[in-house]
Structure formats: C-alpha cells, structure tokens
Amino acid sequence: MCRWLGYFGDPIRPEELLYQPARSLIEQSKSHAPDVAIANGDGYGLGWYGTAEHPGLFRSASPAWGDANLREISAQLRSPLFLAHVRAATGTPVQQTNCHPFRHGDWMFVHNGFIDGFDRVRRELVLAVDPELFPAIGGSTDSELMFFLALTFGLAEDPLGGLERMAGFVEAVGRRAGLRHPLQMTVGASDGVRLYAARYASGPEANTLFVSSSVRDVRLLYPENERFQHFSDEARVVVSEPLVDLPGLWREIAPGTAVVVQPGDDLEVPFRPQAP
C-alpha cells in the first residue's frame, strides 16, 4: 500500500507536512500499514505548482526517509498546491519513472491501490489510451496507466467524470478477464486550480482517505496550537492516513465518494464508475 497527501491553500513549505507532524508522510513511509508487510521504501515524489507554466516534479527511486535532497527542496520551495507520494511497489520495477506523482501538461496524479490481475488486463488497458497521449507514458505501473486512461476519457474537460469513466473501464475489462474485484484506489489529481480526490474499491474494503476539517473550526478547537494560526481559512489537506492524532482535525472520506477542494466551498459527491 502506498501513501500520499495533497495540499491546497495559501503557499506553504512542503516540509510542514512531509516532515514536521508526528505522523508525517516521511514517518509513515518508514513503517508498514496494518495488514501490509512492507514499508513505503520503493521511491517517492513531490509535485508542486509554482512560478513556471507547468507543475514541477521531483522524484527518486530511493526511500524517502533517507534522501537529504527531498528534505532540502521541501524546506526551500513554497507552493499553494502540491502532491506528495511514497511508494510500495506491487510488482512493477523500482525505478524513477514508476514513482508518483505522474504529470502531463497542467495535470498531476497520485494513486494508492492496484489493478488486480494487472498482467492479465494490461494489454487491453494500454490499447485504450489515446494514441496522441501514449508516447508520454514513461513507466510501467498500473497507476500511471490509470492516469492516462483518465486523460483519454476526459479528465481535463470533466475531471470527476474522467476519473469515473477510467474506473468503470478498468472494472469492465477486469471482470471480462474473470477478476472479481478488479480495482482498489484512492486517487488525487490536480490541474493547479483544484484538488480532486476519490476513494473507491470494487470489493468491500477500500483503502483509507481523510480530509482535514475547516481551519477556522480547528483553531477554535485548539486555540493554543500555534501551528494552525498561519494556515489560511482555505487550507485543506487530503491524506491516506492522518498526520497527527488530534480529535476533530480529520474527517474520513467514505468509500464511493469524491471530494473537490477548491476556492470557496468544497464539494463532496458520490463516486460512481461508469462505462466510457
């Protein structure tokens, strides 16, 4: 199981979420999750929106906890929207091109989960990718293929619909191949304006996903905690697992649900895979 986080709000240094919390993403990467025998030591990535036309990307196949370069860069840059990921490989090679986030144009994408029986369905899934997009695929993971399928099925024009059509297509192909529960996923995607996240599984158990509560409410709950004073009212964090153990700070996103973190009111809607 991989782990990821996404931040939206006024610009902050990524180290504030990657390193500083008691259960930071780097600390989580050192220890395996319940019922998972391996740590997230198969690479990492940080993608951010800054001053350039397209998002920046910093990825490595080394374990996140031992890479001084990640600590340096996350302490120096500031971004209003970023995605970070620590990887536990599920059958594809440990190499930089297989590390999340994946990027295409203005879009970035992270995934926690797997396509069951990927070796059995991979060919059909790959052939469904738009031929104009196919040359941009750099690695061999099911996660990157899911991203390019979502782009193929309209992610840029209809983000949640594109993700639903991707999930529906993966499920249809998997079930034709005799797979009972083809898809397990929490995904995060962004175009630099909004952060989209969804939690879904074909079977009864879905990997966890949480979103932080309103910063204004958190300040009222913990007025003595200076950490919350400099976060903007718009600030939200979406995480695979909570970064700190503070009652009222995190709300679990229900299975079969998508959230859109954006300027103004956020959106929470059912996530329903559909045929493209």
mmCIF file of C-alpha atoms in Angstrom:
data_model
loop_
_atom_site.group_PDB
_atom_site.id
_atom_site.type_symbol
_atom_site.label_atom_id
_atom_site.label_comp_id
_atom_site.label_asym_id
_atom_site.label_seq_id
_atom_site.Cartn_x
_atom_site.Cartn_y
_atom_site.Cartn_z
ATOM 1 C CA MET A 1 0.000 0.000 0.000
ATOM 2 C CA CYS A 2 1.317 3.421 -0.969
ATOM 3 C CA ARG A 3 0.586 6.640 0.883
ATOM 4 C CA TRP A 4 0.022 10.139 -0.448
ATOM 5 C CA LEU A 5 -1.079 13.609 0.510
ATOM 6 C CA GLY A 6 -2.359 16.686 -1.254
ATOM 7 C CA TYR A 7 -2.347 20.283 0.000
ATOM 8 C CA PHE A 8 -4.463 23.235 -1.140
ATOM 9 C CA GLY A 9 -4.355 26.742 0.343
ATOM 10 C CA ASP A 10 -2.033 29.693 0.744
ATOM 11 C CA PRO A 11 1.598 28.867 -0.127
ATOM 12 C CA ILE A 12 3.482 26.837 2.490
ATOM 13 C CA ARG A 13 6.720 24.862 2.517
ATOM 14 C CA PRO A 14 6.014 21.164 1.821
ATOM 15 C CA GLU A 15 8.263 20.203 4.752
ATOM 16 C CA GLU A 16 5.459 21.353 7.069
ATOM 17 C CA LEU A 17 3.509 18.247 6.055
ATOM 18 C CA LEU A 18 6.265 15.923 4.855
ATOM 19 C CA TYR A 19 8.492 16.161 7.941
ATOM 20 C CA GLN A 20 7.126 18.202 10.836
ATOM 21 C CA PRO A 21 3.944 16.387 12.034
ATOM 22 C CA ALA A 22 4.269 13.490 14.460
ATOM 23 C CA ARG A 23 2.901 11.125 11.810
ATOM 24 C CA SER A 24 4.331 12.961 8.814
ATOM 25 C CA LEU A 25 4.381 11.324 5.401
ATOM 26 C CA ILE A 26 8.085 10.575 5.860
ATOM 27 C CA GLU A 27 7.459 8.930 9.235
ATOM 28 C CA GLN A 28 4.635 6.900 7.708
ATOM 29 C CA SER A 29 6.941 5.732 4.931
ATOM 30 C CA LYS A 30 9.231 4.051 7.470
ATOM 31 C CA SER A 31 6.614 1.665 8.824
ATOM 32 C CA HIS A 32 4.138 -0.578 7.066
ATOM 33 C CA ALA A 33 0.415 -0.099 7.358
ATOM 34 C CA PRO A 34 -1.860 -2.578 9.165
ATOM 35 C CA ASP A 35 -2.041 -5.901 7.311
ATOM 36 C CA VAL A 36 0.780 -4.804 4.968
ATOM 37 C CA ALA A 37 4.188 -6.415 5.418
ATOM 38 C CA ILE A 38 6.358 -3.815 3.688
ATOM 39 C CA ALA A 39 7.255 -0.186 4.254
ATOM 40 C CA ASN A 40 6.973 2.518 1.600
ATOM 41 C CA GLY A 41 10.623 2.348 0.573
ATOM 42 C CA ASP A 42 10.303 1.948 -3.197
ATOM 43 C CA GLY A 43 10.620 5.590 -4.136
ATOM 44 C CA TYR A 44 8.836 8.878 -3.625
ATOM 45 C CA GLY A 45 7.804 12.022 -5.399
ATOM 46 C CA LEU A 46 6.832 15.621 -4.798
ATOM 47 C CA GLY A 47 4.923 17.624 -7.395
ATOM 48 C CA TRP A 48 4.046 21.284 -6.940
ATOM 49 C CA TYR A 49 2.562 24.298 -8.668
ATOM 50 C CA GLY A 50 4.808 27.342 -8.528
ATOM 51 C CA THR A 51 6.021 30.093 -10.844
ATOM 52 C CA ALA A 52 6.514 28.040 -14.011
ATOM 53 C CA GLU A 53 3.869 27.369 -16.639
ATOM 54 C CA HIS A 54 3.542 23.706 -15.647
ATOM 55 C CA PRO A 55 3.958 21.937 -12.297
ATOM 56 C CA GLY A 56 7.381 20.989 -11.006
ATOM 57 C CA LEU A 57 8.268 17.392 -10.272
ATOM 58 C CA PHE A 58 10.953 15.836 -8.067
ATOM 59 C CA ARG A 59 11.056 12.024 -7.931
ATOM 60 C CA SER A 60 13.500 9.351 -6.852
ATOM 61 C CA ALA A 61 13.562 5.559 -6.580
ATOM 62 C CA SER A 62 15.333 5.753 -3.214
ATOM 63 C CA PRO A 63 13.497 5.564 0.139
ATOM 64 C CA ALA A 64 12.068 8.952 1.112
ATOM 65 C CA TRP A 65 13.316 8.766 4.697
ATOM 66 C CA GLY A 66 16.988 8.702 3.687
ATOM 67 C CA ASP A 67 17.082 11.297 0.916
ATOM 68 C CA ALA A 68 18.627 14.584 2.016
ATOM 69 C CA ASN A 69 17.700 16.211 -1.290
ATOM 70 C CA LEU A 70 13.983 15.857 -0.556
ATOM 71 C CA ARG A 71 14.453 17.474 2.854
ATOM 72 C CA GLU A 72 16.357 20.353 1.253
ATOM 73 C CA ILE A 73 13.920 21.063 -1.561
ATOM 74 C CA SER A 74 10.813 20.732 0.622
ATOM 75 C CA ALA A 75 12.277 23.298 3.039
ATOM 76 C CA GLN A 76 13.081 25.847 0.335
ATOM 77 C CA LEU A 77 10.141 25.997 -2.052
ATOM 78 C CA ARG A 78 6.668 27.332 -1.266
ATOM 79 C CA SER A 79 3.533 26.234 -3.066
ATOM 80 C CA PRO A 80 -0.227 26.744 -2.766
ATOM 81 C CA LEU A 81 -0.956 23.279 -4.145
ATOM 82 C CA PHE A 82 1.203 20.170 -4.067
ATOM 83 C CA LEU A 83 1.029 16.381 -4.116
ATOM 84 C CA ALA A 84 3.461 14.002 -2.411
ATOM 85 C CA HIS A 85 3.669 10.200 -2.553
ATOM 86 C CA VAL A 86 5.685 7.368 -1.005
ATOM 87 C CA ARG A 87 5.637 4.085 -2.911
ATOM 88 C CA ALA A 88 5.382 0.415 -2.052
ATOM 89 C CA ALA A 89 5.767 -1.446 -5.349
ATOM 90 C CA THR A 90 3.174 -4.082 -6.272
ATOM 91 C CA GLY A 91 5.022 -5.959 -8.988
ATOM 92 C CA THR A 92 6.442 -3.307 -11.301
ATOM 93 C CA PRO A 93 10.107 -2.241 -11.124
ATOM 94 C CA VAL A 94 11.538 0.173 -8.572
ATOM 95 C CA GLN A 95 12.651 2.994 -10.859
ATOM 96 C CA GLN A 96 12.195 6.742 -11.062
ATOM 97 C CA THR A 97 9.684 6.646 -13.936
ATOM 98 C CA ASN A 98 7.397 4.484 -11.792
ATOM 99 C CA CYS A 99 7.320 6.996 -8.924
ATOM 100 C CA HIS A 100 4.322 9.252 -8.368
ATOM 101 C CA PRO A 101 3.154 11.945 -8.979
ATOM 102 C CA PHE A 102 2.685 11.474 -12.684
ATOM 103 C CA ARG A 103 2.437 14.633 -14.784
ATOM 104 C CA HIS A 104 1.007 15.604 -18.141
ATOM 105 C CA GLY A 105 0.607 19.262 -19.053
ATOM 106 C CA ASP A 106 -1.079 21.041 -16.157
ATOM 107 C CA TRP A 107 -2.226 17.791 -14.564
ATOM 108 C CA MET A 108 -0.680 15.681 -11.791
ATOM 109 C CA PHE A 109 -1.912 12.364 -10.427
ATOM 110 C CA VAL A 110 -1.212 10.064 -7.465
ATOM 111 C CA HIS A 111 -2.700 6.668 -6.603
ATOM 112 C CA ASN A 112 -2.818 4.266 -3.693
ATOM 113 C CA GLY A 113 -4.062 0.799 -4.574
ATOM 114 C CA PHE A 114 -3.800 -1.582 -7.529
ATOM 115 C CA ILE A 115 -5.462 -3.105 -10.550
ATOM 116 C CA ASP A 116 -5.935 -6.759 -9.716
ATOM 117 C CA GLY A 117 -4.502 -9.169 -12.274
ATOM 118 C CA PHE A 118 -2.698 -6.308 -13.990
ATOM 119 C CA ASP A 119 -0.593 -8.666 -16.086
ATOM 120 C CA ARG A 120 -3.806 -10.222 -17.487
ATOM 121 C CA VAL A 121 -5.555 -6.960 -18.408
ATOM 122 C CA ARG A 122 -2.648 -4.653 -19.140
ATOM 123 C CA ARG A 123 -2.654 -5.086 -22.915
ATOM 124 C CA GLU A 124 -6.337 -4.210 -23.317
ATOM 125 C CA LEU A 125 -5.982 -1.213 -20.996
ATOM 126 C CA VAL A 126 -2.908 0.107 -22.804
ATOM 127 C CA LEU A 127 -4.602 -0.167 -26.216
ATOM 128 C CA ALA A 128 -7.427 2.068 -24.957
ATOM 129 C CA VAL A 129 -5.100 5.031 -24.312
ATOM 130 C CA ASP A 130 -5.430 7.862 -26.834
ATOM 131 C CA PRO A 131 -2.607 7.349 -29.390
ATOM 132 C CA GLU A 132 -1.629 11.009 -29.024
ATOM 133 C CA LEU A 133 -1.145 10.524 -25.277
ATOM 134 C CA PHE A 134 0.572 7.146 -25.398
ATOM 135 C CA PRO A 135 4.139 8.434 -26.084
ATOM 136 C CA ALA A 136 4.016 10.423 -22.836
ATOM 137 C CA ILE A 137 3.778 7.274 -20.684
ATOM 138 C CA GLY A 138 7.206 6.883 -19.126
ATOM 139 C CA GLY A 139 6.868 3.953 -16.728
ATOM 140 C CA SER A 140 5.193 0.573 -16.380
ATOM 141 C CA THR A 141 2.802 0.927 -13.426
ATOM 142 C CA ASP A 142 -0.928 0.376 -13.290
ATOM 143 C CA SER A 143 -1.150 3.788 -11.593
ATOM 144 C CA GLU A 144 0.333 5.753 -14.490
ATOM 145 C CA LEU A 145 -1.855 3.822 -16.924
ATOM 146 C CA MET A 146 -4.923 4.784 -14.857
ATOM 147 C CA PHE A 147 -3.869 8.435 -15.172
ATOM 148 C CA PHE A 148 -3.565 8.261 -18.949
ATOM 149 C CA LEU A 149 -6.852 6.398 -19.235
ATOM 150 C CA ALA A 150 -8.498 9.183 -17.215
ATOM 151 C CA LEU A 151 -6.946 11.743 -19.585
ATOM 152 C CA THR A 152 -8.198 9.698 -22.531
ATOM 153 C CA PHE A 153 -11.722 9.647 -21.087
ATOM 154 C CA GLY A 154 -11.940 13.404 -20.498
ATOM 155 C CA LEU A 155 -10.142 14.251 -17.266
ATOM 156 C CA ALA A 156 -9.175 17.734 -18.498
ATOM 157 C CA GLU A 157 -12.719 18.709 -19.516
ATOM 158 C CA ASP A 158 -14.693 16.805 -16.851
ATOM 159 C CA PRO A 159 -12.345 15.788 -14.031
ATOM 160 C CA LEU A 160 -14.652 13.672 -11.878
ATOM 161 C CA GLY A 161 -16.338 12.189 -14.946
ATOM 162 C CA GLY A 162 -12.956 11.309 -16.424
ATOM 163 C CA LEU A 163 -11.973 9.507 -13.224
ATOM 164 C CA GLU A 164 -15.313 7.689 -13.085
ATOM 165 C CA ARG A 165 -15.017 6.570 -16.706
ATOM 166 C CA MET A 166 -11.457 5.370 -16.083
ATOM 167 C CA ALA A 167 -12.600 3.336 -13.063
ATOM 168 C CA GLY A 168 -15.588 1.944 -14.947
ATOM 169 C CA PHE A 169 -13.426 0.877 -17.880
ATOM 170 C CA VAL A 170 -10.861 -0.829 -15.623
ATOM 171 C CA GLU A 171 -13.642 -2.712 -13.838
ATOM 172 C CA ALA A 172 -15.290 -3.806 -17.100
ATOM 173 C CA VAL A 173 -12.012 -5.089 -18.547
ATOM 174 C CA GLY A 174 -11.121 -6.823 -15.279
ATOM 175 C CA ARG A 175 -14.451 -8.579 -14.957
ATOM 176 C CA ARG A 176 -14.293 -9.800 -18.543
ATOM 177 C CA ALA A 177 -10.976 -11.347 -17.534
ATOM 178 C CA GLY A 178 -12.633 -13.134 -14.626
ATOM 179 C CA LEU A 179 -11.441 -10.827 -11.841
ATOM 180 C CA ARG A 180 -13.935 -10.483 -9.015
ATOM 181 C CA HIS A 181 -12.642 -7.190 -7.572
ATOM 182 C CA PRO A 182 -10.576 -5.510 -10.303
ATOM 183 C CA LEU A 183 -9.891 -2.119 -8.738
ATOM 184 C CA GLN A 184 -8.639 -0.715 -5.435
ATOM 185 C CA MET A 185 -7.938 3.008 -5.368
ATOM 186 C CA THR A 186 -7.661 6.280 -3.655
ATOM 187 C CA VAL A 187 -6.560 8.865 -6.194
ATOM 188 C CA GLY A 188 -5.571 12.506 -6.150
ATOM 189 C CA ALA A 189 -5.461 14.709 -9.224
ATOM 190 C CA SER A 190 -4.961 18.406 -9.812
ATOM 191 C CA ASP A 191 -4.892 20.935 -12.629
ATOM 192 C CA GLY A 192 -3.309 23.602 -10.426
ATOM 193 C CA VAL A 193 -6.676 25.217 -9.643
ATOM 194 C CA ARG A 194 -8.490 22.471 -7.751
ATOM 195 C CA LEU A 195 -7.565 19.263 -5.968
ATOM 196 C CA TYR A 196 -9.711 16.236 -6.820
ATOM 197 C CA ALA A 197 -9.682 13.103 -4.677
ATOM 198 C CA ALA A 198 -11.694 9.891 -4.733
ATOM 199 C CA ARG A 199 -11.944 6.747 -2.640
ATOM 200 C CA TYR A 200 -13.278 3.607 -4.297
ATOM 201 C CA ALA A 201 -12.875 -0.172 -4.430
ATOM 202 C CA SER A 202 -14.609 -2.874 -6.466
ATOM 203 C CA GLY A 203 -14.736 -5.054 -3.365
ATOM 204 C CA PRO A 204 -15.934 -4.460 0.200
ATOM 205 C CA GLU A 205 -12.704 -2.949 1.576
ATOM 206 C CA ALA A 206 -11.408 0.414 0.351
ATOM 207 C CA ASN A 207 -8.070 1.960 1.331
ATOM 208 C CA THR A 208 -8.489 4.867 3.724
ATOM 209 C CA LEU A 209 -8.632 8.547 2.793
ATOM 210 C CA PHE A 210 -9.075 11.593 5.033
ATOM 211 C CA VAL A 211 -9.557 15.328 4.590
ATOM 212 C CA SER A 212 -8.730 17.986 7.161
ATOM 213 C CA SER A 213 -11.516 19.971 8.800
ATOM 214 C CA SER A 214 -12.116 23.679 8.359
ATOM 215 C CA VAL A 215 -9.105 25.611 9.631
ATOM 216 C CA ARG A 216 -11.427 28.037 11.402
ATOM 217 C CA ASP A 217 -13.053 25.169 13.301
ATOM 218 C CA VAL A 218 -9.668 23.659 14.147
ATOM 219 C CA ARG A 219 -8.456 26.994 15.554
ATOM 220 C CA LEU A 220 -11.494 27.081 17.840
ATOM 221 C CA LEU A 221 -10.778 23.531 18.984
ATOM 222 C CA TYR A 222 -7.054 24.177 19.587
ATOM 223 C CA PRO A 223 -6.535 27.922 20.186
ATOM 224 C CA GLU A 224 -3.214 27.263 21.928
ATOM 225 C CA ASN A 225 -1.713 25.423 18.939
ATOM 226 C CA GLU A 226 0.357 27.965 17.021
ATOM 227 C CA ARG A 227 0.757 25.639 14.031
ATOM 228 C CA PHE A 228 -2.811 26.336 12.914
ATOM 229 C CA GLN A 229 -2.552 30.118 13.139
ATOM 230 C CA HIS A 230 -0.666 30.693 9.874
ATOM 231 C CA PHE A 231 -2.743 28.362 7.703
ATOM 232 C CA SER A 232 -5.306 30.175 5.553
ATOM 233 C CA ASP A 233 -9.016 29.555 6.000
ATOM 234 C CA GLU A 234 -8.978 27.856 2.585
ATOM 235 C CA ALA A 235 -6.269 25.384 3.589
ATOM 236 C CA ARG A 236 -7.124 21.691 3.300
ATOM 237 C CA VAL A 237 -5.027 18.544 3.383
ATOM 238 C CA VAL A 238 -6.107 15.224 1.885
ATOM 239 C CA VAL A 239 -4.160 12.234 3.233
ATOM 240 C CA SER A 240 -4.088 8.463 3.108
ATOM 241 C CA GLU A 241 -3.661 8.448 6.888
ATOM 242 C CA PRO A 242 -3.860 11.260 9.482
ATOM 243 C CA LEU A 243 -0.607 13.145 10.064
ATOM 244 C CA VAL A 244 -1.344 13.945 13.719
ATOM 245 C CA ASP A 245 -3.682 12.423 16.286
ATOM 246 C CA LEU A 246 -5.938 15.352 17.170
ATOM 247 C CA PRO A 247 -9.677 14.721 17.613
ATOM 248 C CA GLY A 248 -11.733 16.824 15.255
ATOM 249 C CA LEU A 249 -8.891 17.553 12.840
ATOM 250 C CA TRP A 250 -9.572 14.775 10.318
ATOM 251 C CA ARG A 251 -12.719 13.501 8.648
ATOM 252 C CA GLU A 252 -12.691 10.164 6.869
ATOM 253 C CA ILE A 253 -13.929 10.237 3.284
ATOM 254 C CA ALA A 254 -16.482 7.454 2.821
ATOM 255 C CA PRO A 255 -15.905 4.715 0.230
ATOM 256 C CA GLY A 256 -17.501 5.559 -3.095
ATOM 257 C CA THR A 257 -17.013 9.300 -2.562
ATOM 258 C CA ALA A 258 -15.154 12.077 -4.356
ATOM 259 C CA VAL A 259 -14.163 15.471 -2.964
ATOM 260 C CA VAL A 260 -13.164 18.654 -4.766
ATOM 261 C CA VAL A 261 -11.028 21.063 -2.757
ATOM 262 C CA GLN A 262 -11.276 24.477 -4.360
ATOM 263 C CA PRO A 263 -11.586 28.211 -3.718
ATOM 264 C CA GLY A 264 -14.786 28.838 -1.778
ATOM 265 C CA ASP A 265 -16.951 25.926 -0.732
ATOM 266 C CA ASP A 266 -15.540 22.454 -1.277
ATOM 267 C CA LEU A 267 -17.596 19.752 -2.969
ATOM 268 C CA GLU A 268 -18.339 16.180 -1.872
ATOM 269 C CA VAL A 269 -20.265 13.866 -4.195
ATOM 270 C CA PRO A 270 -20.789 10.142 -4.813
ATOM 271 C CA PHE A 271 -18.132 8.473 -6.974
ATOM 272 C CA ARG A 272 -19.825 6.125 -9.422
ATOM 273 C CA PRO A 273 -17.690 4.317 -12.034
ATOM 274 C CA GLN A 274 -19.327 4.327 -15.444
ATOM 275 C CA ALA A 275 -18.674 2.937 -18.887
ATOM 276 C CA PRO A 276 -16.804 5.431 -21.116
#
